[in-house]
PDB file of C-alpha atoms in Angstrom:
ATOM      1  CA  MET X1262      30.628  53.682 -44.806  1.00 41.00           C
ATOM      2  CA  PRO X1263      30.210  51.204 -41.915  1.00 50.00           C
ATOM      3  CA  ALA X1264      33.471  49.880 -40.490  1.00 57.00           C
ATOM      4  CA  THR X1265      34.065  46.116 -40.284  1.00 70.00           C
ATOM      5  CA  ARG X1266      32.972  44.914 -36.875  1.00 79.00           C
ATOM      6  CA  SER X1267      34.489  42.151 -34.769  1.00 87.00           C
ATOM      7  CA  VAL X1268      32.557  38.990 -33.917  1.00 89.00           C
ATOM      8  CA  ARG X1269      32.414  40.197 -30.296  1.00 89.00           C
ATOM      9  CA  GLU X1270      30.820  43.517 -31.286  1.00 86.00           C
ATOM     10  CA  ILE X1271      28.285  41.747 -33.489  1.00 86.00           C
ATOM     11  CA  LEU X1272      27.357  39.341 -30.672  1.00 87.00           C
ATOM     12  CA  LEU X1273      26.911  42.229 -28.211  1.00 83.00           C
ATOM     13  CA  THR X1274      24.626  44.047 -30.642  1.00 79.00           C
ATOM     14  CA  ALA X1275      22.622  40.867 -31.241  1.00 80.00           C
ATOM     15  CA  ALA X1276      22.284  40.003 -27.520  1.00 80.00           C
ATOM     16  CA  PRO X1277      18.848  41.664 -26.936  1.00 73.00           C
ATOM     17  CA  LEU X1278      17.565  39.973 -30.112  1.00 76.00           C
ATOM     18  CA  GLY X1279      18.998  36.687 -28.893  1.00 84.00           C
ATOM     19  CA  LEU X1280      17.145  36.993 -25.594  1.00 81.00           C
ATOM     20  CA  ALA X1281      13.846  37.702 -27.391  1.00 77.00           C
ATOM     21  CA  VAL X1282      14.369  34.777 -29.782  1.00 85.00           C
ATOM     22  CA  PHE X1283      15.217  32.526 -26.823  1.00 89.00           C
ATOM     23  CA  VAL X1284      11.973  33.429 -24.987  1.00 84.00           C
ATOM     24  CA  PHE X1285      10.147  32.971 -28.283  1.00 84.00           C
ATOM     25  CA  GLY X1286      11.678  29.511 -28.662  1.00 92.00           C
ATOM     26  CA  VAL X1287      10.579  28.599 -25.133  1.00 91.00           C
ATOM     27  CA  SER X1288       7.002  29.657 -25.908  1.00 88.00           C
ATOM     28  CA  PHE X1289       7.069  27.620 -29.130  1.00 92.00           C
ATOM     29  CA  GLY X1290       8.100  24.538 -27.146  1.00 94.00           C
ATOM     30  CA  VAL X1291       5.419  25.135 -24.497  1.00 91.00           C
ATOM     31  CA  LEU X1292       2.679  25.660 -27.109  1.00 89.00           C
ATOM     32  CA  ALA X1293       3.772  22.582 -29.077  1.00 93.00           C
ATOM     33  CA  ILE X1294       3.310  20.429 -25.970  1.00 92.00           C
ATOM     34  CA  ALA X1295      -0.064  22.122 -25.314  1.00 88.00           C
ATOM     35  CA  ALA X1296      -1.121  21.271 -28.907  1.00 88.00           C
ATOM     36  CA  ARG X1297      -0.157  17.595 -28.226  1.00 90.00           C
ATOM     37  CA  PHE X1298       2.656  17.880 -30.755  1.00 93.00           C
ATOM     38  CA  PRO X1299       5.570  15.586 -29.744  1.00 95.00           C
ATOM     39  CA  GLY X1300       8.347  17.489 -27.952  1.00 95.00           C
ATOM     40  CA  TRP X1301      11.159  15.891 -29.985  1.00 97.00           C
ATOM     41  CA  ALA X1302       9.380  16.861 -33.215  1.00 97.00           C
ATOM     42  CA  ALA X1303       9.098  20.467 -32.009  1.00 97.00           C
ATOM     43  CA  VAL X1304      12.858  20.598 -31.313  1.00 97.00           C
ATOM     44  CA  LEU X1305      13.594  18.932 -34.667  1.00 97.00           C
ATOM     45  CA  MET X1306      11.333  21.473 -36.379  1.00 97.00           C
ATOM     46  CA  SER X1307      13.210  24.375 -34.795  1.00 97.00           C
ATOM     47  CA  ALA X1308      16.530  22.808 -35.854  1.00 97.00           C
ATOM     48  CA  LEU X1309      15.480  22.159 -39.469  1.00 97.00           C
ATOM     49  CA  VAL X1310      12.995  24.960 -40.210  1.00 96.00           C
ATOM     50  CA  PHE X1311      14.396  27.835 -38.081  1.00 96.00           C
ATOM     51  CA  ALA X1312      11.524  30.223 -38.820  1.00 92.00           C
ATOM     52  CA  GLY X1313       9.339  31.350 -35.925  1.00 87.00           C
ATOM     53  CA  SER X1314       6.296  32.632 -37.795  1.00 84.00           C
ATOM     54  CA  ALA X1315       6.137  29.575 -40.103  1.00 91.00           C
ATOM     55  CA  GLN X1316       6.496  27.166 -37.187  1.00 94.00           C
ATOM     56  CA  PHE X1317       3.831  28.962 -35.136  1.00 90.00           C
ATOM     57  CA  ALA X1318       1.541  29.032 -38.192  1.00 89.00           C
ATOM     58  CA  ALA X1319       1.956  25.266 -38.681  1.00 93.00           C
ATOM     59  CA  LEU X1320       1.254  24.707 -34.986  1.00 92.00           C
ATOM     60  CA  GLY X1321      -1.741  27.079 -35.146  1.00 87.00           C
ATOM     61  CA  VAL X1322      -3.258  25.005 -37.970  1.00 87.00           C
ATOM     62  CA  ILE X1323      -2.828  21.799 -35.948  1.00 89.00           C
ATOM     63  CA  THR X1324      -4.340  23.443 -32.843  1.00 85.00           C
ATOM     64  CA  ALA X1325      -7.348  24.509 -34.953  1.00 81.00           C
ATOM     65  CA  GLY X1326      -7.835  20.885 -36.069  1.00 83.00           C
ATOM     66  CA  GLY X1327      -6.222  21.152 -39.519  1.00 84.00           C
ATOM     67  CA  SER X1328      -4.259  18.402 -41.252  1.00 88.00           C
ATOM     68  CA  ALA X1329      -0.462  18.013 -41.433  1.00 91.00           C
ATOM     69  CA  VAL X1330      -0.518  18.919 -45.142  1.00 91.00           C
ATOM     70  CA  THR X1331      -2.390  22.150 -44.407  1.00 88.00           C
ATOM     71  CA  ALA X1332       0.088  22.938 -41.630  1.00 92.00           C
ATOM     72  CA  VAL X1333       3.036  22.472 -44.013  1.00 93.00           C
ATOM     73  CA  LEU X1334       1.389  24.678 -46.640  1.00 89.00           C
ATOM     74  CA  ALA X1335       0.542  27.438 -44.145  1.00 86.00           C
ATOM     75  CA  GLY X1336       4.116  27.438 -42.805  1.00 89.00           C
ATOM     76  CA  GLY X1337       5.563  27.254 -46.309  1.00 89.00           C
ATOM     77  CA  LEU X1338       3.455  30.173 -47.534  1.00 83.00           C
ATOM     78  CA  LEU X1339       4.689  32.330 -44.655  1.00 80.00           C
ATOM     79  CA  ASN X1340       8.271  31.423 -45.569  1.00 85.00           C
ATOM     80  CA  LEU X1341       7.878  32.587 -49.180  1.00 80.00           C
ATOM     81  CA  ARG X1342       9.421  35.911 -48.150  1.00 75.00           C
ATOM     82  CA  TYR X1343      12.723  34.057 -47.658  1.00 84.00           C
ATOM     83  CA  ILE X1344      12.942  33.714 -51.439  1.00 82.00           C
ATOM     84  CA  ALA X1345      13.152  37.509 -51.531  1.00 74.00           C
ATOM     85  CA  THR X1346      15.644  37.809 -48.663  1.00 79.00           C
ATOM     86  CA  GLY X1347      17.646  34.958 -50.230  1.00 85.00           C
ATOM     87  CA  ILE X1348      18.013  36.967 -53.419  1.00 80.00           C
ATOM     88  CA  ALA X1349      18.922  40.046 -51.380  1.00 77.00           C
ATOM     89  CA  VAL X1350      21.770  38.298 -49.516  1.00 83.00           C
ATOM     90  CA  ALA X1351      23.019  36.161 -52.429  1.00 83.00           C
ATOM     91  CA  ARG X1352      25.916  38.493 -53.307  1.00 81.00           C
ATOM     92  CA  SER X1353      26.984  38.735 -49.652  1.00 85.00           C
ATOM     93  CA  LEU X1354      27.553  34.994 -49.253  1.00 89.00           C
ATOM     94  CA  PRO X1355      30.934  33.357 -49.957  1.00 89.00           C
ATOM     95  CA  GLY X1356      31.733  30.201 -51.922  1.00 87.00           C
ATOM     96  CA  GLY X1357      30.028  28.314 -54.741  1.00 88.00           C
ATOM     97  CA  PRO X1358      26.267  27.918 -55.214  1.00 88.00           C
ATOM     98  CA  LEU X1359      26.083  24.909 -52.847  1.00 91.00           C
ATOM     99  CA  VAL X1360      27.954  26.588 -49.975  1.00 92.00           C
ATOM    100  CA  ARG X1361      25.918  29.774 -50.507  1.00 92.00           C
ATOM    101  CA  ALA X1362      22.656  27.793 -50.421  1.00 93.00           C
ATOM    102  CA  LEU X1363      23.728  26.166 -47.136  1.00 94.00           C
ATOM    103  CA  LEU X1364      24.832  29.462 -45.544  1.00 94.00           C
ATOM    104  CA  GLY X1365      21.588  30.998 -46.805  1.00 93.00           C
ATOM    105  CA  GLN X1366      19.772  28.803 -44.268  1.00 95.00           C
ATOM    106  CA  LEU X1367      21.010  31.191 -41.557  1.00 94.00           C
ATOM    107  CA  VAL X1368      18.816  33.965 -42.958  1.00 91.00           C
ATOM    108  CA  VAL X1369      15.866  34.881 -40.727  1.00 87.00           C
ATOM    109  CA  ASP X1370      14.086  38.236 -40.498  1.00 79.00           C
ATOM    110  CA  GLU X1371      16.292  39.374 -37.617  1.00 79.00           C
ATOM    111  CA  SER X1372      19.683  38.319 -39.028  1.00 86.00           C
ATOM    112  CA  TYR X1373      18.772  39.819 -42.398  1.00 83.00           C
ATOM    113  CA  ALA X1374      17.702  43.104 -40.785  1.00 77.00           C
ATOM    114  CA  MET X1375      20.930  43.338 -38.750  1.00 80.00           C
ATOM    115  CA  ALA X1376      23.091  42.531 -41.792  1.00 84.00           C
ATOM    116  CA  ALA X1377      21.228  44.985 -44.026  1.00 78.00           C
ATOM    117  CA  GLY X1378      21.713  47.672 -41.376  1.00 74.00           C
ATOM    118  CA  ALA X1379      25.434  46.945 -41.022  1.00 80.00           C
ATOM    119  CA  GLY X1380      26.213  46.634 -44.729  1.00 76.00           C
ATOM    120  CA  GLU X1381      26.199  48.950 -47.706  1.00 76.00           C
ATOM    121  CA  PRO X1382      22.927  49.572 -49.597  1.00 69.00           C
ATOM    122  CA  GLY X1383      22.061  46.445 -51.595  1.00 67.00           C
ATOM    123  CA  ARG X1384      24.849  44.440 -49.985  1.00 78.00           C
ATOM    124  CA  PRO X1385      24.124  43.129 -46.449  1.00 84.00           C
ATOM    125  CA  ASP X1386      27.233  42.637 -44.285  1.00 88.00           C
ATOM    126  CA  ARG X1387      28.433  39.031 -44.581  1.00 91.00           C
ATOM    127  CA  ARG X1388      29.963  38.635 -41.134  1.00 91.00           C
ATOM    128  CA  THR X1389      26.975  40.223 -39.353  1.00 89.00           C
ATOM    129  CA  LEU X1390      24.614  37.945 -41.289  1.00 92.00           C
ATOM    130  CA  LEU X1391      26.479  34.740 -40.467  1.00 94.00           C
ATOM    131  CA  VAL X1392      27.364  35.502 -36.825  1.00 94.00           C
ATOM    132  CA  THR X1393      23.885  36.819 -35.955  1.00 91.00           C
ATOM    133  CA  GLY X1394      22.205  33.979 -37.857  1.00 94.00           C
ATOM    134  CA  ALA X1395      24.292  31.279 -36.150  1.00 95.00           C
ATOM    135  CA  SER X1396      23.775  32.698 -32.638  1.00 94.00           C
ATOM    136  CA  LEU X1397      20.014  33.136 -33.148  1.00 93.00           C
ATOM    137  CA  TYR X1398      19.838  29.561 -34.475  1.00 96.00           C
ATOM    138  CA  THR X1399      21.511  28.292 -31.293  1.00 96.00           C
ATOM    139  CA  VAL X1400      19.192  30.114 -28.863  1.00 95.00           C
ATOM    140  CA  TRP X1401      16.092  29.262 -30.955  1.00 96.00           C
ATOM    141  CA  VAL X1402      16.745  25.505 -30.808  1.00 97.00           C
ATOM    142  CA  LEU X1403      17.851  25.656 -27.151  1.00 97.00           C
ATOM    143  CA  GLY X1404      14.768  27.702 -26.197  1.00 95.00           C
ATOM    144  CA  THR X1405      12.466  25.220 -27.929  1.00 96.00           C
ATOM    145  CA  LEU X1406      14.090  22.326 -26.065  1.00 97.00           C
ATOM    146  CA  ILE X1407      13.615  24.069 -22.704  1.00 96.00           C
ATOM    147  CA  GLY X1408      10.012  24.961 -23.636  1.00 94.00           C
ATOM    148  CA  THR X1409       9.137  21.331 -24.404  1.00 95.00           C
ATOM    149  CA  LEU X1410      10.556  20.347 -20.993  1.00 95.00           C
ATOM    150  CA  LEU X1411       8.596  23.145 -19.246  1.00 91.00           C
ATOM    151  CA  GLY X1412       5.354  22.412 -21.161  1.00 85.00           C
ATOM    152  CA  PRO X1413       4.126  19.468 -19.057  1.00 83.00           C
ATOM    153  CA  VAL X1414       4.925  21.410 -15.837  1.00 82.00           C
ATOM    154  CA  LEU X1415       2.849  24.452 -16.885  1.00 77.00           C
ATOM    155  CA  GLY X1416      -0.363  22.453 -17.375  1.00 66.00           C
ATOM    156  CA  ASN X1417      -3.609  23.721 -18.906  1.00 65.00           C
ATOM    157  CA  PRO X1418      -2.614  26.214 -21.638  1.00 63.00           C
ATOM    158  CA  THR X1419      -5.875  28.193 -21.700  1.00 66.00           C
ATOM    159  CA  ARG X1420      -5.459  29.048 -18.010  1.00 70.00           C
ATOM    160  CA  LEU X1421      -2.262  30.919 -18.914  1.00 72.00           C
ATOM    161  CA  GLY X1422      -3.912  32.556 -21.914  1.00 76.00           C
ATOM    162  CA  LEU X1423      -1.607  30.601 -24.237  1.00 73.00           C
ATOM    163  CA  ASP X1424      -4.413  30.087 -26.760  1.00 77.00           C
ATOM    164  CA  ALA X1425      -4.575  33.872 -27.097  1.00 84.00           C
ATOM    165  CA  ALA X1426      -0.816  33.937 -27.767  1.00 79.00           C
ATOM    166  CA  PHE X1427      -1.328  32.758 -31.375  1.00 77.00           C
ATOM    167  CA  PRO X1428      -3.660  35.546 -32.555  1.00 86.00           C
ATOM    168  CA  ALA X1429      -1.610  38.068 -30.528  1.00 88.00           C
ATOM    169  CA  LEU X1430       1.574  36.869 -32.245  1.00 80.00           C
ATOM    170  CA  PHE X1431       0.117  36.981 -35.744  1.00 82.00           C
ATOM    171  CA  THR X1432      -1.274  40.467 -35.030  1.00 90.00           C
ATOM    172  CA  ALA X1433       2.097  41.704 -33.789  1.00 87.00           C
ATOM    173  CA  LEU X1434       3.834  40.220 -36.860  1.00 80.00           C
ATOM    174  CA  LEU X1435       1.242  41.768 -39.187  1.00 87.00           C
ATOM    175  CA  TRP X1436       1.142  45.282 -37.724  1.00 90.00           C
ATOM    176  CA  PRO X1437       4.571  46.571 -38.852  1.00 84.00           C
ATOM    177  CA  MET X1438       3.827  45.310 -42.390  1.00 81.00           C
ATOM    178  CA  LEU X1439       0.786  47.574 -42.746  1.00 88.00           C
ATOM    179  CA  SER X1440       2.818  50.543 -43.957  1.00 84.00           C
ATOM    180  CA  GLY X1441       1.365  50.957 -47.451  1.00 84.00           C
ATOM    181  CA  ARG X1442      -2.109  50.874 -48.981  1.00 87.00           C
ATOM    182  CA  HIS X1443      -1.341  47.658 -50.865  1.00 86.00           C
ATOM    183  CA  ALA X1444      -0.439  45.819 -47.665  1.00 87.00           C
ATOM    184  CA  VAL X1445      -3.559  47.079 -45.849  1.00 93.00           C
ATOM    185  CA  ARG X1446      -5.725  45.995 -48.782  1.00 93.00           C
ATOM    186  CA  CYS X1447      -4.110  42.532 -48.831  1.00 91.00           C
ATOM    187  CA  ALA X1448      -4.589  42.148 -45.057  1.00 94.00           C
ATOM    188  CA  ILE X1449      -8.255  43.177 -45.024  1.00 95.00           C
ATOM    189  CA  GLY X1450      -8.960  41.049 -48.098  1.00 95.00           C
ATOM    190  CA  GLY X1451      -7.148  38.051 -46.607  1.00 93.00           C
ATOM    191  CA  ALA X1452      -9.069  38.256 -43.316  1.00 95.00           C
ATOM    192  CA  LEU X1453     -12.424  38.620 -45.118  1.00 96.00           C
ATOM    193  CA  VAL X1454     -11.780  35.699 -47.484  1.00 95.00           C
ATOM    194  CA  ALA X1455     -10.761  33.515 -44.514  1.00 92.00           C
ATOM    195  CA  LEU X1456     -13.878  34.447 -42.513  1.00 95.00           C
ATOM    196  CA  VAL X1457     -16.199  33.852 -45.475  1.00 96.00           C
ATOM    197  CA  LEU X1458     -14.652  30.452 -46.316  1.00 93.00           C
ATOM    198  CA  ALA X1459     -14.180  29.173 -42.739  1.00 89.00           C
ATOM    199  CA  PRO X1460     -17.757  27.967 -42.034  1.00 91.00           C
ATOM    200  CA  PHE X1461     -18.012  26.034 -45.331  1.00 88.00           C
ATOM    201  CA  THR X1462     -14.560  24.598 -46.028  1.00 81.00           C
ATOM    202  CA  PRO X1463     -12.082  22.295 -44.235  1.00 71.00           C
ATOM    203  CA  PRO X1464      -9.244  23.994 -42.268  1.00 64.00           C
ATOM    204  CA  GLY X1465      -6.516  25.205 -44.605  1.00 67.00           C
ATOM    205  CA  VAL X1466      -8.770  26.233 -47.489  1.00 77.00           C
ATOM    206  CA  PRO X1467      -9.440  29.680 -45.907  1.00 84.00           C
ATOM    207  CA  LEU X1468      -5.667  30.233 -45.612  1.00 79.00           C
ATOM    208  CA  ALA X1469      -5.037  29.134 -49.192  1.00 77.00           C
ATOM    209  CA  GLY X1470      -7.820  31.457 -50.375  1.00 85.00           C
ATOM    210  CA  ALA X1471      -6.295  34.354 -48.465  1.00 86.00           C
ATOM    211  CA  ALA X1472      -2.858  33.612 -49.936  1.00 80.00           C
ATOM    212  CA  LEU X1473      -4.238  33.579 -53.486  1.00 83.00           C
ATOM    213  CA  LEU X1474      -6.012  36.873 -52.862  1.00 89.00           C
ATOM    214  CA  GLY X1475      -2.750  38.328 -51.491  1.00 84.00           C
ATOM    215  CA  LEU X1476      -0.898  37.322 -54.685  1.00 79.00           C
ATOM    216  CA  TRP X1477      -3.683  38.798 -56.803  1.00 86.00           C
ATOM    217  CA  LEU X1478      -3.942  42.099 -54.908  1.00 86.00           C
ATOM    218  CA  ALA X1479      -0.181  42.747 -54.666  1.00 76.00           C
ATOM    219  CA  ARG X1480       0.826  45.009 -57.529  1.00 68.00           C
TER     220      ARG X1480
ATOM    221  CA  MET J 149      -0.389  14.018 -33.040  1.00 83.00           C
ATOM    222  CA  ALA J 150       1.242  10.672 -33.846  1.00 86.00           C
ATOM    223  CA  GLY J 151       5.041  10.603 -34.091  1.00 88.00           C
ATOM    224  CA  SER J 152       5.232   9.518 -37.737  1.00 90.00           C
ATOM    225  CA  LEU J 153       2.773  12.212 -38.844  1.00 93.00           C
ATOM    226  CA  ALA J 154       4.652  14.853 -36.821  1.00 94.00           C
ATOM    227  CA  LEU J 155       7.912  13.728 -38.454  1.00 95.00           C
ATOM    228  CA  ALA J 156       6.347  13.985 -41.920  1.00 95.00           C
ATOM    229  CA  LEU J 157       5.102  17.491 -41.087  1.00 95.00           C
ATOM    230  CA  VAL J 158       8.519  18.598 -39.839  1.00 96.00           C
ATOM    231  CA  LEU J 159      10.366  17.173 -42.851  1.00 96.00           C
ATOM    232  CA  GLY J 160       7.821  18.637 -45.280  1.00 96.00           C
ATOM    233  CA  LEU J 161       8.080  22.122 -43.818  1.00 96.00           C
ATOM    234  CA  ALA J 162      11.873  21.807 -43.497  1.00 96.00           C
ATOM    235  CA  GLY J 163      12.162  20.818 -47.179  1.00 96.00           C
ATOM    236  CA  LEU J 164      10.015  23.733 -48.337  1.00 95.00           C
ATOM    237  CA  SER J 165      11.919  26.192 -46.133  1.00 95.00           C
ATOM    238  CA  PHE J 166      15.291  24.879 -47.327  1.00 96.00           C
ATOM    239  CA  VAL J 167      14.347  25.290 -50.976  1.00 94.00           C
ATOM    240  CA  MET J 168      12.943  28.800 -50.399  1.00 91.00           C
ATOM    241  CA  ARG J 169      16.102  29.951 -48.629  1.00 93.00           C
ATOM    242  CA  ALA J 170      18.338  28.262 -51.211  1.00 94.00           C
ATOM    243  CA  ILE J 171      16.691  29.676 -54.362  1.00 89.00           C
ATOM    244  CA  GLY J 172      18.205  33.175 -53.992  1.00 85.00           C
ATOM    245  CA  PRO J 173      21.796  32.102 -53.332  1.00 88.00           C
ATOM    246  CA  PHE J 174      21.462  29.505 -56.149  1.00 85.00           C
ATOM    247  CA  LEU J 175      19.715  31.650 -58.773  1.00 77.00           C
ATOM    248  CA  PRO J 176      20.272  35.333 -57.964  1.00 62.00           C
ATOM    249  CA  ASN J 177      18.446  36.631 -61.070  1.00 67.00           C
ATOM    250  CA  ILE J 178      14.691  36.117 -60.517  1.00 64.00           C
ATOM    251  CA  PRO J 179      12.555  38.731 -62.378  1.00 68.00           C
ATOM    252  CA  ALA J 180      11.438  41.613 -60.149  1.00 68.00           C
ATOM    253  CA  ALA J 181       7.837  41.266 -61.373  1.00 70.00           C
ATOM    254  CA  ILE J 182       7.552  37.836 -59.744  1.00 66.00           C
ATOM    255  CA  MET J 183       9.101  39.037 -56.482  1.00 62.00           C
ATOM    256  CA  GLN J 184       6.710  41.998 -56.444  1.00 68.00           C
ATOM    257  CA  ARG J 185       3.749  39.620 -56.362  1.00 69.00           C
ATOM    258  CA  THR J 186       4.946  37.759 -53.271  1.00 66.00           C
ATOM    259  CA  THR J 187       4.920  40.962 -51.159  1.00 72.00           C
ATOM    260  CA  GLY J 188       1.128  40.652 -50.763  1.00 77.00           C
ATOM    261  CA  LEU J 189       1.331  37.132 -49.361  1.00 74.00           C
ATOM    262  CA  ALA J 190       2.543  37.799 -45.820  1.00 74.00           C
ATOM    263  CA  PRO J 191      -0.048  40.465 -44.839  1.00 83.00           C
ATOM    264  CA  ALA J 192      -2.940  38.507 -46.404  1.00 86.00           C
ATOM    265  CA  LEU J 193      -1.873  35.276 -44.749  1.00 81.00           C
ATOM    266  CA  LEU J 194      -1.191  36.767 -41.306  1.00 84.00           C
ATOM    267  CA  ALA J 195      -4.528  38.610 -41.288  1.00 92.00           C
ATOM    268  CA  ALA J 196      -6.241  35.359 -42.290  1.00 89.00           C
ATOM    269  CA  LEU J 197      -4.442  33.516 -39.477  1.00 83.00           C
ATOM    270  CA  VAL J 198      -5.662  36.106 -36.943  1.00 91.00           C
ATOM    271  CA  ALA J 199      -9.209  35.792 -38.317  1.00 93.00           C
ATOM    272  CA  ILE J 200      -9.131  31.965 -38.223  1.00 86.00           C
ATOM    273  CA  GLN J 201      -7.870  31.996 -34.624  1.00 86.00           C
ATOM    274  CA  LEU J 202     -10.952  34.057 -33.692  1.00 91.00           C
ATOM    275  CA  THR J 203     -13.419  31.529 -35.144  1.00 89.00           C
ATOM    276  CA  GLY J 204     -14.990  28.666 -33.204  1.00 82.00           C
ATOM    277  CA  PRO J 205     -15.091  24.964 -34.178  1.00 76.00           C
ATOM    278  CA  ASN J 206     -18.029  25.690 -36.535  1.00 82.00           C
ATOM    279  CA  GLY J 207     -15.970  28.234 -38.473  1.00 82.00           C
ATOM    280  CA  LEU J 208     -18.076  31.190 -37.335  1.00 89.00           C
ATOM    281  CA  LEU J 209     -16.628  34.175 -35.486  1.00 88.00           C
ATOM    282  CA  HIS J 210     -16.488  33.369 -31.786  1.00 87.00           C
ATOM    283  CA  LEU J 211     -15.800  36.494 -29.753  1.00 87.00           C
ATOM    284  CA  ASP J 212     -14.052  35.764 -26.438  1.00 89.00           C
ATOM    285  CA  VAL J 213     -10.995  36.920 -24.460  1.00 92.00           C
ATOM    286  CA  LYS J 214      -8.825  36.493 -27.574  1.00 92.00           C
ATOM    287  CA  VAL J 215     -10.351  39.679 -29.031  1.00 94.00           C
ATOM    288  CA  PRO J 216      -9.012  42.024 -26.304  1.00 95.00           C
ATOM    289  CA  ALA J 217      -5.715  40.098 -26.506  1.00 95.00           C
ATOM    290  CA  VAL J 218      -5.468  40.855 -30.236  1.00 95.00           C
ATOM    291  CA  ILE J 219      -6.379  44.525 -29.704  1.00 96.00           C
ATOM    292  CA  LEU J 220      -3.717  44.875 -26.988  1.00 97.00           C
ATOM    293  CA  ALA J 221      -1.115  43.167 -29.211  1.00 94.00           C
ATOM    294  CA  ALA J 222      -1.922  45.568 -32.070  1.00 95.00           C
ATOM    295  CA  LEU J 223      -1.719  48.549 -29.728  1.00 96.00           C
ATOM    296  CA  LEU J 224       1.652  47.551 -28.250  1.00 96.00           C
ATOM    297  CA  SER J 225       2.949  46.701 -31.719  1.00 92.00           C
ATOM    298  CA  ALA J 226       1.919  50.183 -32.910  1.00 94.00           C
ATOM    299  CA  LEU J 227       4.003  51.553 -30.008  1.00 94.00           C
ATOM    300  CA  ARG J 228       6.960  49.624 -31.528  1.00 90.00           C
ATOM    301  CA  LEU J 229       7.419  47.352 -28.522  1.00 89.00           C
ATOM    302  CA  PRO J 230       9.278  44.071 -29.152  1.00 80.00           C
ATOM    303  CA  LEU J 231       7.281  41.170 -30.582  1.00 76.00           C
ATOM    304  CA  ILE J 232       7.615  39.012 -27.489  1.00 77.00           C
ATOM    305  CA  VAL J 233       6.240  41.808 -25.246  1.00 87.00           C
ATOM    306  CA  CYS J 234       3.129  42.087 -27.461  1.00 88.00           C
ATOM    307  CA  VAL J 235       2.572  38.328 -27.377  1.00 83.00           C
ATOM    308  CA  VAL J 236       3.097  37.885 -23.637  1.00 86.00           C
ATOM    309  CA  ALA J 237       0.919  40.916 -22.805  1.00 93.00           C
ATOM    310  CA  GLY J 238      -1.885  39.537 -25.011  1.00 92.00           C
ATOM    311  CA  ALA J 239      -1.692  36.114 -23.381  1.00 87.00           C
ATOM    312  CA  LEU J 240      -1.589  37.597 -19.859  1.00 91.00           C
ATOM    313  CA  LEU J 241      -4.611  39.813 -20.568  1.00 94.00           C
ATOM    314  CA  ALA J 242      -6.572  36.774 -21.789  1.00 92.00           C
ATOM    315  CA  ALA J 243      -5.562  34.761 -18.701  1.00 90.00           C
ATOM    316  CA  LEU J 244      -6.481  37.655 -16.405  1.00 93.00           C
ATOM    317  CA  LEU J 245      -9.907  38.230 -17.997  1.00 92.00           C
ATOM    318  CA  ARG J 246     -10.582  34.513 -17.815  1.00 89.00           C
ATOM    319  CA  ALA J 247      -9.602  34.296 -14.144  1.00 88.00           C
ATOM    320  CA  VAL J 248     -11.599  37.381 -13.105  1.00 89.00           C
ATOM    321  CA  PHE J 249     -14.757  36.974 -15.209  1.00 85.00           C
ATOM    322  CA  HIS J 250     -14.707  33.154 -15.650  1.00 74.00           C
ATOM    323  CA  LEU J 251     -15.083  33.576 -19.424  1.00 66.00           C
TER     324      LEU J 251
END
């Protein structure tokens, strides 16, 4: 039975995560500038979307020459998992449906993981969720802002290997998910569908095809 | 990208994300069968994103310094190193190979 922790204890535990999220936010800002995405829009995106993988996916689509609609869909598809985490945290949130829906915006992978670890099985710890979520939100937006200011100073992104940062990021996000046979099958199928469709279809269609295959293969 | 288009993109993605995060707290009783299906989405989509990043403008596989970057990221990720370490190491390897071999 985990004891209730103070805000200070929660913040100390979340500090290494906060540092990582901050650096991540900086790199998002830098890459947005490199992709010729307006700096203010990158900061606004971090403030309103608050989801690293979805934001990087949207930016990756733009960098690859895809449309804004495709970018929104790619980011949105990656955020579908937040429906699941939203259901998981629903009973931990206070207030009526509207307040819960607003507080639910503080759920990201990291805050959910911390809260699930601190709470009882099936009931993530409310205070850990909200304190971690709010502090990660702050450093994410701040990091993005600093990244957009650094972007023009850093210059040519390929020289720094920043174009390789996207596939490296998606690989590092994917790897821990490959724990079961279903996930491996979905990943291999998704990559194959994307590679087969890419030469013949506009950007975005390969991703949509992979997503459909993922839905179909997951059982 | 033009400002108005960027704003539309941000608001579109923000709206989708808001709804996805709000569904659970609003309607906590979604059938498990539906949730089960969505578990395949993230791996399929991420693998597709990696694959797309490795293709050239013609949509065909274009093998360059991004390939060793991806392999290094997978390796470090398998060693359970933090995400940002994997990403930075991949980017640095690509930059290094490019500087040394002029790829």
